[in-house]
């Protein structure tokens, strides 16, 4: 249950009302090469999504081309190839089989994994996509989604990520999202929802730091402490 804090607009209901106040600009929205696209959902669409997924109504979406997709693909390729190499080495040592046979087999298997990882990274996971309901934010990709409750966060941090710039790290229990502020601001109404949840979570005691408070324009004290 989300608590009410003096000076803060109440959290939205299942219909997204009341709409949160406008959130401040931090880095400015991504433009140009990022190919940012956003979506806004009418009441009928919200109900359909809720009925099909069993989750909160979907209010806002935004997605863009991943500026770090080459790094992302290289990491995926490394993760795929190294285990294959280790298994081949273990088999060669334990079974004492001809080295050439395992080298050839390892090259074939590793090459296949490498090709798959590059194709998967460059063509399937080349976008960052976010969806916001009245009280949740989710990052969606081909393997599923990671979701955090915006009004019940345990920690909020502004962090730096290579090629992504300033990002917002939102954590709740064992789930966390690191999302670029430029992407969030690519859909102002989505950013309004996220920022509203962040303010409530910080007021409720979510862990943060001075840099995050300064960059996001958060008060040094919670509204309850100020009253």
Short mmCIF file of C-alpha atoms in Angstrom, two decimals:
data_model
loop_
_atom_site.label_atom_id
_atom_site.label_comp_id
_atom_site.label_asym_id
_atom_site.label_seq_id
_atom_site.Cartn_x
_atom_site.Cartn_y
_atom_site.Cartn_z
CA UNK A 1 0.00 0.00 0.00
CA UNK A 2 1.48 3.36 -1.06
CA UNK A 3 1.50 6.02 1.63
CA UNK A 4 0.40 9.59 1.05
CA UNK A 5 2.90 12.40 1.58
CA UNK A 6 2.13 16.08 2.07
CA UNK A 7 2.96 18.16 -0.97
CA UNK A 8 2.87 15.24 -3.41
CA UNK A 9 0.10 14.48 -5.88
CA UNK A 10 -1.51 11.11 -5.02
CA UNK A 11 -0.37 8.05 -6.98
CA UNK A 12 -2.56 7.39 -10.02
CA UNK A 13 -5.36 4.85 -9.94
CA UNK A 14 -5.76 1.96 -12.38
CA UNK A 15 -6.92 4.44 -15.04
CA UNK A 16 -3.82 6.62 -14.65
CA UNK A 17 -5.73 9.41 -12.88
CA UNK A 18 -4.89 11.88 -11.57
CA UNK A 19 -2.18 12.53 -14.12
CA UNK A 20 1.15 13.34 -12.45
CA UNK A 21 2.75 16.80 -12.65
CA UNK A 22 5.26 17.51 -15.40
CA UNK A 23 8.71 16.11 -14.65
CA UNK A 24 11.81 18.30 -15.13
CA UNK A 25 14.27 17.84 -17.96
CA UNK A 26 17.58 16.33 -16.86
CA UNK A 27 19.56 15.46 -20.00
CA UNK A 28 16.99 16.21 -22.69
CA UNK A 29 15.38 13.56 -24.92
CA UNK A 30 17.37 11.44 -27.35
CA UNK A 31 16.99 12.64 -30.93
CA UNK A 32 18.22 11.94 -34.44
CA UNK A 33 20.19 8.70 -34.77
CA UNK A 34 18.43 7.12 -31.80
CA UNK A 35 15.15 6.89 -33.72
CA UNK A 36 12.99 7.39 -30.64
CA UNK A 37 9.32 6.37 -30.95
CA UNK A 38 6.66 6.75 -28.28
CA UNK A 39 3.11 5.56 -27.83
CA UNK A 40 0.10 6.71 -25.83
CA UNK A 41 -2.79 4.38 -25.08
CA UNK A 42 -6.48 5.21 -24.91
CA UNK A 43 -8.76 3.70 -22.26
CA UNK A 44 -9.90 0.86 -24.53
CA UNK A 45 -6.30 -0.11 -25.30
CA UNK A 46 -5.40 -0.01 -21.61
CA UNK A 47 -8.21 -2.41 -20.73
CA UNK A 48 -7.24 -4.80 -23.53
CA UNK A 49 -3.60 -4.94 -22.40
CA UNK A 50 -4.65 -5.47 -18.78
CA UNK A 51 -6.99 -8.30 -19.75
CA UNK A 52 -4.42 -10.04 -22.00
CA UNK A 53 -1.41 -9.75 -19.68
CA UNK A 54 -2.97 -9.68 -16.22
CA UNK A 55 -0.81 -6.64 -15.44
CA UNK A 56 -1.43 -2.95 -14.88
CA UNK A 57 -3.03 -1.06 -17.71
CA UNK A 58 -0.47 0.10 -20.23
CA UNK A 59 -0.38 3.90 -20.46
CA UNK A 60 2.86 4.87 -22.19
CA UNK A 61 5.65 3.29 -24.25
CA UNK A 62 8.94 4.47 -25.71
CA UNK A 63 11.67 2.69 -27.63
CA UNK A 64 14.85 3.60 -29.47
CA UNK A 65 17.82 2.07 -31.25
CA UNK A 66 20.39 0.79 -28.76
CA UNK A 67 23.46 3.07 -29.07
CA UNK A 68 25.63 0.42 -27.40
CA UNK A 69 24.43 -2.49 -29.56
CA UNK A 70 27.96 -3.31 -30.80
CA UNK A 71 29.19 -3.57 -27.20
CA UNK A 72 26.02 -5.50 -26.32
CA UNK A 73 26.61 -7.96 -29.19
CA UNK A 74 30.30 -8.40 -28.34
CA UNK A 75 29.38 -9.24 -24.75
CA UNK A 76 26.80 -11.78 -25.92
CA UNK A 77 29.35 -13.38 -28.25
CA UNK A 78 31.95 -13.59 -25.48
CA UNK A 79 29.47 -15.20 -23.09
CA UNK A 80 28.55 -17.77 -25.76
CA UNK A 81 32.05 -18.69 -26.94
CA UNK A 82 33.99 -18.94 -23.65
CA UNK A 83 31.90 -21.80 -22.12
CA UNK A 84 32.29 -23.80 -25.33
CA UNK A 85 36.06 -23.36 -25.25
CA UNK A 86 36.20 -24.42 -21.58
CA UNK A 87 34.13 -27.57 -22.21
CA UNK A 88 36.31 -28.54 -25.17
CA UNK A 89 39.46 -28.11 -23.10
CA UNK A 90 38.09 -30.24 -20.25
CA UNK A 91 37.08 -33.03 -22.63
CA UNK A 92 40.46 -32.97 -24.31
CA UNK A 93 42.30 -33.23 -20.97
CA UNK A 94 40.02 -35.82 -19.33
CA UNK A 95 39.53 -38.17 -22.26
CA UNK A 96 42.93 -37.74 -23.84
CA UNK A 97 41.42 -37.71 -27.31
CA UNK A 98 43.33 -36.36 -30.31
CA UNK A 99 43.78 -32.66 -29.89
CA UNK A 100 43.00 -31.91 -33.53
CA UNK A 101 39.54 -33.47 -33.30
CA UNK A 102 38.47 -31.28 -30.40
CA UNK A 103 40.02 -28.21 -31.96
CA UNK A 104 37.98 -28.70 -35.12
CA UNK A 105 34.80 -29.51 -33.20
CA UNK A 106 35.35 -26.53 -30.89
CA UNK A 107 35.88 -24.17 -33.80
CA UNK A 108 32.67 -25.33 -35.47
CA UNK A 109 30.56 -25.08 -32.31
CA UNK A 110 32.09 -21.78 -31.18
CA UNK A 111 31.71 -20.34 -34.68
CA UNK A 112 28.04 -21.27 -34.73
CA UNK A 113 27.42 -19.72 -31.31
CA UNK A 114 29.34 -16.61 -32.31
CA UNK A 115 27.28 -16.16 -35.48
CA UNK A 116 24.04 -16.68 -33.56
CA UNK A 117 25.05 -14.18 -30.85
CA UNK A 118 26.01 -11.49 -33.36
CA UNK A 119 22.81 -11.90 -35.36
CA UNK A 120 20.71 -11.98 -32.20
CA UNK A 121 22.42 -8.93 -30.73
CA UNK A 122 22.47 -6.79 -33.86
CA UNK A 123 19.03 -7.59 -35.22
CA UNK A 124 16.79 -8.84 -32.41
CA UNK A 125 18.05 -6.94 -29.34
CA UNK A 126 19.06 -3.72 -31.05
CA UNK A 127 16.32 -1.66 -29.40
CA UNK A 128 15.61 -0.55 -25.85
CA UNK A 129 11.88 -0.59 -25.15
CA UNK A 130 10.10 0.68 -22.04
CA UNK A 131 6.45 0.34 -21.01
CA UNK A 132 4.78 2.21 -18.16
CA UNK A 133 1.55 1.44 -16.40
CA UNK A 134 -0.02 3.65 -13.71
CA UNK A 135 2.45 2.37 -11.09
CA UNK A 136 5.00 0.18 -12.90
CA UNK A 137 7.86 0.48 -15.38
CA UNK A 138 9.10 -2.43 -17.48
CA UNK A 139 11.93 -2.95 -19.95
CA UNK A 140 10.82 -5.36 -22.66
CA UNK A 141 12.95 -7.48 -25.00
CA UNK A 142 12.61 -10.70 -26.99
CA UNK A 143 13.24 -12.86 -23.90
CA UNK A 144 10.60 -11.19 -21.70
CA UNK A 145 10.50 -8.18 -19.42
CA UNK A 146 11.85 -6.82 -16.15
CA UNK A 147 9.37 -4.79 -14.13
CA UNK A 148 9.71 -2.58 -11.05
CA UNK A 149 6.99 -0.92 -8.94
CA UNK A 150 7.58 2.81 -9.26
CA UNK A 151 5.99 3.78 -5.94
CA UNK A 152 7.68 1.09 -3.85
CA UNK A 153 11.34 1.34 -4.88
CA UNK A 154 14.12 0.46 -2.46
CA UNK A 155 16.82 2.49 -4.19
CA UNK A 156 17.08 5.24 -6.81
CA UNK A 157 20.39 6.28 -8.35
CA UNK A 158 21.59 8.32 -11.32
CA UNK A 159 24.52 6.39 -12.82
CA UNK A 160 26.80 6.73 -15.85
CA UNK A 161 26.82 4.08 -18.56
CA UNK A 162 29.15 4.00 -21.58
CA UNK A 163 27.37 5.24 -24.74
CA UNK A 164 24.05 5.45 -22.88
CA UNK A 165 24.97 8.56 -20.89
CA UNK A 166 23.21 9.33 -17.63
CA UNK A 167 20.88 6.52 -16.60
CA UNK A 168 18.36 6.02 -13.83
CA UNK A 169 18.82 2.88 -11.76
CA UNK A 170 15.59 1.75 -10.10
CA UNK A 171 15.74 -1.18 -7.68
CA UNK A 172 13.15 -3.17 -5.78
CA UNK A 173 14.21 -6.34 -3.92
CA UNK A 174 15.92 -8.57 -6.49
CA UNK A 175 14.71 -6.63 -9.54
CA UNK A 176 16.37 -3.57 -10.98
CA UNK A 177 16.30 -1.51 -14.15
CA UNK A 178 18.98 0.78 -15.55
CA UNK A 179 17.31 3.02 -18.12
CA UNK A 180 18.77 5.99 -20.02
CA UNK A 181 17.34 9.34 -18.96
CA UNK A 182 17.43 10.47 -22.59
CA UNK A 183 15.11 7.60 -23.52
CA UNK A 184 12.75 8.26 -20.59
CA UNK A 185 12.52 11.90 -21.64
CA UNK A 186 11.75 10.80 -25.20
CA UNK A 187 8.16 10.34 -23.99
CA UNK A 188 7.36 13.17 -21.60
CA UNK A 189 4.18 11.56 -20.28
CA UNK A 190 6.05 8.34 -19.51
CA UNK A 191 8.78 10.35 -17.79
CA UNK A 192 6.10 12.15 -15.75
CA UNK A 193 4.86 8.78 -14.45
CA UNK A 194 8.35 7.53 -13.63
CA UNK A 195 9.44 10.75 -11.93
CA UNK A 196 6.24 10.84 -9.88
CA UNK A 197 6.92 7.32 -8.63
CA UNK A 198 10.54 8.20 -7.86
CA UNK A 199 9.46 11.19 -5.76
CA UNK A 200 7.06 9.06 -3.74
CA UNK A 201 9.62 6.29 -3.26
CA UNK A 202 12.31 8.73 -2.09
CA UNK A 203 9.81 10.37 0.26
CA UNK A 204 9.06 6.90 1.66
CA UNK A 205 12.74 6.31 2.37
CA UNK A 206 14.18 4.78 -0.80
CA UNK A 207 17.97 4.86 -0.73
CA UNK A 208 19.53 7.59 -2.85
CA UNK A 209 22.47 10.00 -2.83
CA UNK A 210 23.16 13.70 -3.05
CA UNK A 211 24.12 13.59 -6.73
CA UNK A 212 20.84 11.91 -7.63
CA UNK A 213 18.85 14.40 -5.56
CA UNK A 214 20.62 17.30 -7.24
CA UNK A 215 20.28 16.02 -10.82
CA UNK A 216 16.63 15.06 -10.41
CA UNK A 217 15.70 18.18 -8.47
CA UNK A 218 14.61 16.23 -5.40
CA UNK A 219 14.40 17.93 -2.03
CA UNK A 220 17.08 17.14 0.52
CA UNK A 221 14.31 16.12 2.95
CA UNK A 222 11.15 14.16 2.47
CA UNK A 223 7.86 16.06 2.55
CA UNK A 224 7.08 14.35 5.86
CA UNK A 225 10.33 15.64 7.34
CA UNK A 226 9.61 19.16 6.12
CA UNK A 227 6.09 19.31 7.59
#
